[in-house]
Coordinates of C-alpha atoms and ligand atoms in Angstrom, one line a residue:
M1 CA 0.0 0.0 0.0
S2 CA 1.3 3.4 -1.0
S3 CA 2.2 5.5 2.0
D4 CA 3.3 8.8 0.4
A5 CA 1.5 11.8 1.6
R6 CA -0.4 12.5 -1.6
S7 CA -1.9 9.0 -1.7
L8 CA -2.7 9.0 2.0
A9 CA -4.5 12.4 1.7
A10 CA -6.4 11.3 -1.4
S11 CA -7.7 8.1 0.3
V12 CA -8.7 10.1 3.4
R13 CA -10.4 12.9 1.4
S14 CA -12.4 10.3 -0.6
G15 CA -13.4 8.5 2.5
E16 CA -11.7 5.3 1.3
R17 CA -9.5 5.3 4.5
S18 CA -10.0 7.0 7.8
A19 CA -7.4 9.4 9.2
V20 CA -7.6 7.4 12.4
D21 CA -6.7 4.2 10.6
V22 CA -3.8 5.9 8.8
L23 CA -2.6 7.3 12.1
E24 CA -2.8 4.0 14.0
E25 CA -0.7 2.4 11.2
H26 CA 2.0 4.9 11.8
L27 CA 1.8 4.7 15.6
S28 CA 2.2 1.0 15.5
R29 CA 5.4 1.4 13.4
I30 CA 6.6 3.8 16.1
D31 CA 5.7 1.2 18.8
E32 CA 7.7 -1.4 16.9
R33 CA 10.9 0.5 16.1
E34 CA 11.1 3.8 18.0
G35 CA 13.0 2.0 20.8
D36 CA 15.8 1.3 18.4
V37 CA 15.7 4.4 16.2
H38 CA 14.9 7.2 18.8
A39 CA 13.6 9.6 16.2
F40 CA 11.4 11.4 18.8
N41 CA 11.8 13.5 21.9
L42 CA 8.1 13.3 22.3
V43 CA 5.3 11.3 20.7
T44 CA 1.9 13.1 21.0
A45 CA -0.3 10.0 20.3
E46 CA -3.3 11.3 22.2
S47 CA -3.6 14.7 20.6
A48 CA -2.8 13.1 17.2
R49 CA -5.8 10.7 17.7
A50 CA -8.0 13.7 18.5
E51 CA -6.8 15.6 15.4
A52 CA -7.3 12.5 13.2
A53 CA -10.8 12.0 14.5
D54 CA -11.5 15.6 13.7
V55 CA -10.3 15.1 10.1
D56 CA -12.6 12.1 9.8
A57 CA -15.6 14.1 11.3
R58 CA -15.0 16.8 8.7
V59 CA -14.9 14.2 5.8
A60 CA -18.1 12.7 7.2
A61 CA -19.7 16.1 7.2
G62 CA -18.9 16.6 3.6
E63 CA -16.1 19.1 4.2
D64 CA -12.6 18.9 2.7
P65 CA -10.0 18.9 5.5
G66 CA -7.3 20.0 3.0
P67 CA -4.5 18.7 0.8
L68 CA -2.7 16.9 3.7
A69 CA -5.9 15.4 5.2
G70 CA -4.9 12.8 7.7
V71 CA -1.2 12.8 6.8
P72 CA 1.0 12.1 9.9
V73 CA 3.7 14.7 10.3
A74 CA 6.7 14.8 12.7
L75 CA 8.0 18.2 13.8
K76 CA 11.6 19.0 14.6
D77 CA 11.8 19.9 18.2
N78 CA 13.0 23.4 17.5
L79 CA 9.6 24.3 16.1
C80 CA 7.3 26.0 18.6
T81 CA 4.1 24.0 19.4
D82 CA 1.5 25.7 21.6
G83 CA 1.5 24.1 25.0
V84 CA 3.7 21.2 23.9
P85 CA 7.3 21.0 25.2
T86 CA 9.8 22.3 22.7
T87 CA 13.3 21.4 23.9
C88 CA 15.8 21.9 20.9
S89 CA 17.3 18.8 22.5
S90 CA 18.8 21.0 25.1
R91 CA 18.7 20.7 28.9
I92 CA 18.3 24.5 29.1
L93 CA 14.8 24.3 27.6
E94 CA 13.6 21.2 29.5
G95 CA 10.0 21.7 30.5
W96 CA 9.4 24.8 28.5
C97 CA 6.1 25.0 26.6
P98 CA 5.8 27.7 23.9
P99 CA 2.6 29.8 24.1
Y100 CA 2.0 29.7 20.4
D101 CA 2.5 27.5 17.3
A102 CA 5.1 28.2 14.6
T103 CA 3.5 29.5 11.4
V104 CA 4.4 26.3 9.6
V105 CA 2.7 24.2 12.3
T106 CA -0.5 26.3 12.0
R107 CA -0.4 25.9 8.2
L108 CA 0.1 22.1 8.3
A109 CA -2.8 21.8 10.7
A110 CA -5.0 24.0 8.5
A111 CA -4.1 21.6 5.6
G112 CA -5.4 18.6 7.6
A113 CA -2.0 17.1 8.7
V114 CA -1.9 15.3 12.0
A115 CA 1.1 16.1 14.2
V116 CA 2.6 12.8 15.8
G117 CA 5.4 14.3 17.8
K118 CA 8.6 16.3 18.2
T119 CA 11.8 14.9 16.7
N120 CA 15.3 14.7 18.0
L121 CA 18.1 17.0 16.8
D122 CA 21.6 18.1 17.6
E123 CA 21.3 20.6 20.4
F124 CA 19.9 23.9 19.0
A125 CA 20.5 22.4 15.5
M126 CA 24.3 22.5 15.9
G127 CA 25.8 19.4 14.4
S128 CA 25.6 16.9 11.6
S129 CA 24.8 13.6 13.3
T130 CA 22.4 14.1 16.3
E131 CA 25.2 13.0 18.5
N132 CA 25.0 16.5 20.1
S133 CA 21.4 15.9 21.4
A134 CA 21.2 16.1 25.2
F135 CA 18.8 13.2 25.0
G136 CA 21.0 10.7 23.2
P137 CA 21.4 10.2 19.4
T138 CA 18.9 9.1 16.8
R139 CA 19.9 6.0 14.9
N140 CA 19.8 5.6 11.1
P141 CA 16.8 3.3 10.3
H142 CA 18.9 1.8 7.4
D143 CA 21.7 0.7 9.7
L144 CA 21.4 1.2 13.5
T145 CA 25.1 1.5 13.9
R146 CA 25.2 4.6 11.8
V147 CA 24.2 8.2 12.4
P148 CA 21.1 9.6 10.6
G149 CA 22.9 12.9 9.9
G150 CA 21.9 16.1 11.5
S151 CA 20.9 18.3 12.8
S152 CA 17.4 17.3 11.8
G153 CA 18.3 13.6 12.2
G154 CA 15.1 12.7 14.0
S155 CA 12.9 14.2 11.3
A156 CA 14.8 12.4 8.5
A157 CA 14.7 9.1 10.5
A158 CA 11.0 9.4 11.2
V159 CA 10.2 9.5 7.5
A160 CA 12.7 6.8 6.6
A161 CA 11.3 4.5 9.2
G162 CA 7.7 5.2 8.2
F163 CA 6.9 6.8 11.6
S164 CA 5.3 9.7 9.7
A165 CA 4.7 10.3 6.0
I166 CA 6.3 13.7 6.2
S167 CA 8.3 15.8 8.6
L168 CA 9.7 19.2 9.0
G169 CA 13.3 20.2 9.7
S170 CA 15.4 23.4 9.7
D171 CA 18.4 24.0 7.5
T172 CA 21.0 26.6 8.5
G173 CA 24.0 24.9 6.9
G174 CA 22.6 21.6 5.6
S175 CA 20.5 20.3 8.4
I176 CA 17.7 19.2 6.2
R177 CA 19.6 18.1 3.1
Q178 CA 22.4 16.1 4.8
P179 CA 20.2 13.9 7.0
A180 CA 17.8 13.4 4.0
A181 CA 20.8 12.1 2.1
L182 CA 22.0 9.8 4.9
C183 CA 18.5 8.4 5.5
G184 CA 17.5 8.0 1.9
V185 CA 14.6 10.5 1.8
V186 CA 13.8 13.8 0.0
G187 CA 14.7 17.0 1.8
V188 CA 14.2 20.6 0.7
K189 CA 15.8 23.9 1.8
P190 CA 13.7 26.6 0.2
T191 CA 14.9 30.1 -0.9
Y192 CA 15.5 32.2 2.2
G193 CA 12.3 34.1 3.0
L194 CA 9.9 31.7 1.2
V195 CA 8.9 29.9 4.4
S196 CA 8.1 31.8 7.6
R197 CA 10.6 31.4 10.5
L198 CA 8.1 32.6 13.0
G199 CA 8.2 30.0 15.8
L200 CA 11.4 28.4 14.7
V201 CA 13.9 28.7 17.5
A202 CA 16.6 30.9 16.0
F203 CA 20.1 29.6 15.4
G204 CA 21.6 31.7 12.5
S205 CA 18.7 34.0 11.6
S206 CA 20.2 35.1 8.2
L207 CA 20.6 31.4 7.2
D208 CA 17.8 29.4 8.9
Q209 CA 15.0 28.1 6.7
I210 CA 12.3 25.4 7.4
G211 CA 11.6 22.7 4.9
P212 CA 10.1 19.2 4.5
F213 CA 11.3 15.6 4.5
T214 CA 9.3 13.3 2.4
T215 CA 9.5 10.0 0.5
T216 CA 8.7 11.5 -2.9
V217 CA 9.5 14.7 -4.8
A218 CA 5.8 15.4 -5.4
D219 CA 5.2 15.3 -1.6
A220 CA 8.0 17.7 -1.0
A221 CA 6.5 20.1 -3.6
L222 CA 3.1 19.9 -1.9
V223 CA 4.4 20.4 1.6
C224 CA 6.5 23.4 0.5
E225 CA 3.4 24.9 -1.1
V226 CA 1.4 24.4 2.1
I227 CA 4.0 25.8 4.5
G228 CA 5.4 28.5 2.3
G229 CA 4.2 32.0 1.4
H230 CA 4.2 35.4 3.1
D231 CA 3.8 35.8 6.8
P232 CA 3.7 39.3 8.3
G233 CA 5.0 37.8 11.5
D234 CA 8.4 37.2 10.0
S235 CA 10.2 40.4 8.9
T236 CA 12.3 38.4 6.4
S237 CA 9.4 36.7 4.8
L238 CA 9.1 37.4 1.1
P239 CA 5.8 39.0 0.0
Q240 CA 4.7 36.2 -2.3
A241 CA 3.4 32.6 -2.4
F242 CA 5.7 29.6 -2.7
P243 CA 6.2 29.1 -6.5
S244 CA 3.7 26.5 -7.7
V245 CA 6.2 23.7 -8.2
S246 CA 3.6 20.9 -8.2
D247 CA 2.3 22.2 -11.6
H248 CA 5.7 21.7 -13.2
L249 CA 6.8 18.3 -11.9
D250 CA 6.0 16.7 -15.3
D251 CA 7.6 19.4 -17.4
G252 CA 10.9 17.4 -17.9
V253 CA 14.3 18.9 -18.3
D254 CA 14.4 19.2 -22.1
G255 CA 16.4 22.4 -22.8
L256 CA 17.4 23.0 -19.2
R257 CA 21.1 23.7 -18.6
V258 CA 22.5 21.9 -15.6
G259 CA 26.0 22.3 -14.2
I260 CA 28.0 19.8 -12.1
I261 CA 29.9 21.8 -9.5
T262 CA 33.6 20.9 -10.0
E263 CA 34.6 22.0 -6.5
M264 CA 32.3 19.4 -5.0
M265 CA 33.4 16.4 -7.0
G266 CA 37.1 16.1 -6.0
E267 CA 39.0 16.0 -2.8
G268 CA 37.1 14.8 0.3
I269 CA 34.2 13.4 -1.7
S270 CA 33.9 9.6 -1.6
P271 CA 34.3 8.1 -5.1
D272 CA 31.1 6.0 -4.8
V273 CA 29.2 9.2 -3.9
A274 CA 30.7 11.1 -6.9
A275 CA 29.8 8.2 -9.1
R276 CA 26.2 8.6 -8.2
V277 CA 26.3 12.3 -9.0
R278 CA 27.8 11.4 -12.4
A279 CA 25.0 8.9 -12.9
A280 CA 22.5 11.6 -12.1
A281 CA 24.2 13.9 -14.7
D282 CA 23.9 11.1 -17.3
A283 CA 20.2 10.6 -16.5
L284 CA 19.6 14.4 -16.9
A285 CA 21.5 14.4 -20.2
A286 CA 19.5 11.4 -21.4
A287 CA 16.3 13.3 -20.6
G288 CA 17.3 16.3 -22.8
A289 CA 19.2 18.6 -20.4
T290 CA 22.5 20.1 -21.4
V291 CA 25.0 19.0 -18.7
E292 CA 28.4 20.5 -18.2
E293 CA 30.9 20.9 -15.4
V294 CA 31.1 24.4 -13.9
S295 CA 33.8 25.8 -11.6
I296 CA 32.5 28.1 -8.8
P297 CA 35.8 28.9 -7.1
A298 CA 34.5 30.9 -4.1
L299 CA 32.6 27.9 -2.8
T300 CA 35.8 26.5 -1.3
F301 CA 35.6 29.4 1.2
G302 CA 32.1 28.5 2.3
L303 CA 32.9 26.4 5.3
S304 CA 35.2 29.0 6.8
A305 CA 32.7 31.9 6.3
Y306 CA 29.8 29.8 7.7
Y307 CA 31.7 28.9 10.8
L308 CA 32.1 32.6 11.6
V309 CA 28.7 33.9 10.5
A310 CA 26.6 31.1 12.0
P311 CA 28.3 31.1 15.4
A312 CA 28.2 34.9 15.5
E313 CA 24.5 34.9 15.0
A314 CA 24.1 32.0 17.4
S315 CA 26.0 33.7 20.1
S316 CA 23.6 36.6 19.9
N317 CA 20.4 34.5 19.5
L318 CA 21.3 32.2 22.5
A319 CA 21.9 35.1 24.8
R320 CA 18.2 34.9 25.7
Y321 CA 18.7 31.7 27.6
D322 CA 19.5 33.4 30.9
G323 CA 17.7 31.3 33.5
V324 CA 15.1 34.1 33.7
R325 CA 12.8 33.7 30.7
Y326 CA 13.0 30.1 29.5
G327 CA 13.2 26.6 30.9
N328 CA 15.8 25.6 33.5
R329 CA 17.4 27.8 36.1
V330 CA 20.3 27.0 38.4
D331 CA 19.9 29.3 41.5
A332 CA 22.9 31.2 42.8
P333 CA 23.4 34.3 45.1
T334 CA 23.6 36.9 42.4
A335 CA 21.9 37.3 39.0
G336 CA 25.2 37.1 37.2
E337 CA 26.2 33.9 39.0
M338 CA 22.7 32.5 38.4
M339 CA 23.1 33.1 34.6
E340 CA 26.5 31.6 34.5
A341 CA 25.5 28.5 36.5
T342 CA 22.4 28.1 34.4
R343 CA 24.2 28.3 31.1
T344 CA 27.1 26.2 32.3
A345 CA 24.7 23.4 33.3
G346 CA 22.2 23.9 30.5
F347 CA 24.3 24.0 27.3
G348 CA 26.3 21.1 25.9
D349 CA 29.9 21.3 24.7
E350 CA 29.1 22.1 21.0
V351 CA 26.7 24.9 21.8
K352 CA 29.3 26.4 24.2
R353 CA 32.0 26.1 21.5
R354 CA 29.7 28.0 19.0
I355 CA 28.9 30.7 21.6
M356 CA 32.6 31.2 22.3
L357 CA 33.5 31.2 18.6
G358 CA 30.8 33.7 17.8
T359 CA 31.5 36.0 20.7
Y360 CA 35.1 36.1 19.7
A361 CA 34.4 36.8 16.0
L362 CA 32.1 39.6 17.0
S363 CA 34.3 41.2 19.6
A364 CA 35.5 44.7 19.0
G365 CA 39.2 43.8 18.3
Y366 CA 38.4 41.0 16.0
Y367 CA 35.2 42.0 14.2
D368 CA 36.9 43.2 11.0
A369 CA 39.3 40.3 10.8
F370 CA 36.7 37.6 11.3
Y371 CA 33.0 38.5 11.1
G372 CA 33.5 41.4 8.7
K373 CA 35.7 39.3 6.5
A374 CA 33.3 36.4 6.5
L375 CA 30.5 38.7 5.3
K376 CA 32.7 39.8 2.4
V377 CA 33.3 36.1 1.5
R378 CA 29.6 35.6 1.7
T379 CA 29.1 38.3 -1.0
L380 CA 31.8 36.7 -3.0
I381 CA 30.0 33.3 -2.9
R382 CA 26.8 34.9 -3.9
N383 CA 28.5 36.7 -6.9
D384 CA 30.2 33.5 -8.0
F385 CA 26.9 31.6 -7.8
D386 CA 25.2 34.4 -9.8
A387 CA 27.9 34.1 -12.5
A388 CA 27.2 30.4 -12.7
Y389 CA 23.5 30.9 -12.9
E390 CA 23.9 33.1 -15.9
R391 CA 24.9 29.9 -17.7
F392 CA 22.9 27.3 -15.9
D393 CA 19.3 26.9 -14.7
A394 CA 20.3 24.4 -11.9
L395 CA 23.4 22.8 -10.5
I396 CA 24.0 19.4 -9.1
S397 CA 26.5 18.0 -6.5
P398 CA 26.8 15.4 -3.8
T399 CA 24.7 16.4 -0.7
S400 CA 27.1 14.9 1.7
P401 CA 30.7 13.7 1.0
T402 CA 30.0 10.2 2.3
T403 CA 27.1 7.9 3.2
A404 CA 26.1 7.6 6.8
F405 CA 29.1 7.2 9.1
A406 CA 29.4 5.3 12.4
F407 CA 28.6 6.8 15.8
G408 CA 31.7 8.3 17.3
D409 CA 33.6 8.6 14.0
K410 CA 33.7 12.3 14.0
T411 CA 33.0 13.4 17.5
A412 CA 36.7 13.7 18.6
D413 CA 37.5 16.4 16.1
P414 CA 34.9 19.2 15.5
L415 CA 36.5 20.0 12.1
Q416 CA 35.8 16.5 10.8
M417 CA 32.2 17.0 11.7
Y418 CA 32.1 20.5 10.1
L419 CA 33.5 19.1 6.9
N420 CA 30.3 17.2 6.4
D421 CA 28.6 20.4 5.4
V422 CA 31.0 21.4 2.7
C423 CA 28.5 20.8 -0.1
T424 CA 25.4 22.2 1.6
I425 CA 26.7 25.4 3.3
P426 CA 27.3 27.7 0.3
T427 CA 23.5 27.6 -0.5
N428 CA 22.6 28.9 2.9
L429 CA 25.2 31.7 2.7
A430 CA 23.7 32.7 -0.7
G431 CA 20.1 32.3 0.5
H432 CA 19.3 30.0 -2.4
P433 CA 17.1 26.9 -2.6
A434 CA 18.6 23.4 -2.7
M435 CA 17.3 19.9 -2.2
S436 CA 18.6 16.4 -1.7
L437 CA 17.0 13.3 -3.2
P438 CA 18.0 9.7 -2.9
F439 CA 19.9 8.4 -5.9
G440 CA 20.9 4.9 -5.3
V441 CA 23.4 3.5 -2.8
G442 CA 27.1 3.7 -2.1
D443 CA 29.6 0.8 -1.8
D444 CA 28.3 0.1 1.7
G445 CA 24.7 -0.3 0.4
L446 CA 23.6 2.9 2.2
P447 CA 21.7 5.7 0.6
V448 CA 23.4 8.4 -1.4
G449 CA 21.8 11.8 -1.9
V450 CA 22.2 14.0 -4.9
Q451 CA 21.9 17.7 -4.3
V452 CA 20.0 19.9 -6.8
L453 CA 20.7 23.7 -6.4
A454 CA 19.0 26.6 -8.0
P455 CA 19.2 30.4 -7.9
A456 CA 17.0 32.4 -5.5
L457 CA 13.3 31.6 -6.3
G458 CA 14.5 29.0 -8.8
E459 CA 12.4 26.3 -7.2
V460 CA 10.5 25.4 -10.4
A461 CA 13.7 24.4 -12.2
M462 CA 15.0 22.7 -9.1
F463 CA 11.9 20.5 -8.7
R464 CA 11.9 19.7 -12.5
V465 CA 15.4 18.4 -12.2
A466 CA 14.6 16.4 -9.0
S467 CA 11.5 15.0 -10.6
V468 CA 13.3 13.7 -13.6
L469 CA 16.0 12.2 -11.4
E470 CA 13.4 10.4 -9.3
S471 CA 11.7 8.9 -12.3
S472 CA 14.9 7.9 -14.0
L473 CA 15.9 6.1 -10.8
A474 CA 12.5 4.4 -10.6
S475 CA 12.7 3.2 -14.2
S476 CA 16.3 2.0 -13.9
G477 CA 15.1 -0.8 -11.7
P478 CA 15.3 -1.5 -7.9
V479 CA 18.2 -0.1 -6.0
A480 CA 18.7 -1.7 -2.7
S481 CA 18.5 0.3 0.5
Ligands
LIG501 N1 25.9 21.0 10.6 C1 25.8 22.4 10.5 C2 26.1 23.1 11.8 O1 26.5 22.3 12.7 C3 24.5 22.9 10.0 C4 23.5 22.8 11.0 C5 22.1 23.3 10.5 O2 21.9 23.4 9.3 N2 21.2 23.5 11.5 O3 26.1 24.2 12.0

């Protein structure tokens, strides 16, 4: 039985299946495997049952509950949910319940989706493996000895394990695309400003975007259309609807110009992963696209710029966790000592590292040398991308340099972990859209993700390319995973 969101919603809207039945099927999968996978910080089975019953009542009354009627959705635990704990997988927020829903949460509910729980992440979305969660890591459903990627590892694993048909994550430097690649699902980071950040706990505000995890490209298109579009509550929200990508999924790529990014195919990229990207290029060429290599030199500086810009913004955003306004407090004789004790006990090592890096980069004596310079590099990256997009409609690359790695492989050296994001980070710095879709497996039999990138608001071309890749893979026969 098909369990993609579109098919589930169609069967619920037509009355062929009840939303309650769809939900129970997913809850039973959670019962079976969540103990091993640990995708969730919280499963909200009871409220989900009430929401599903409400969807069924609306269908019975002749109403249309919406395009995601009865579709179970898992929410990254850095998305605010009214009255439901939102922890960011940090001790500092334990027990905190937001007083409102994130805009994306409201929009999913209005489209008939049923929220099944809050998913695990690297603390405050800082990491690439979920090993930085204060509540223990999530395991990759394809191989429990491997990481699911991060920081939205719980959301990626939830969809890969069939716990929910769709999920939401946030992507500051790759946190949707990299776990999507490692878990063999589709993940989208939209153009900055197309999806409201209201109610997303801020990490790097100039980089953060919310996006979906799904099992199909068409589902990803639908979820983007549902959650996207202007929100007056987010000052960086663009005054327009999400481009209607669903209407163009069957347009093919005939005549499209697609570039393979040279800088993302060489050193540091596993040969089996690069081979899958070449196979994707061949599939696009066979479908009528013009495919060529393109060098975008400034991309090599992406990682260095990001690890100044993102920590700088994080150090400012995380200043609000002071023991006064949110979550945990460690009491001490003076306010200053209370704040210090609260933050010392509440934040994990990686979060502290980012706060220190960011504070240093922003400090008066070093601002020009570090933060100021990183902003210049950011402009350089955007300009180099622009030059490439004069010649190409979309670009492709690996999403992650390798398939899913083993627990503990990269925890000893933060740089090794940071290097995971080398292919995903430039997009965030530029504010462009990019997505990852599964395109076969590596030498170890684990999923490989191909990344499709496009210029700002180039979602239509991006989805056309992804859709052709998805169908070319389907027609080339089964690929184990
Ligand atoms: N892995 C990157 C980091 O640790 C990206 C995280 C993200 O996109 N939230 O910053």
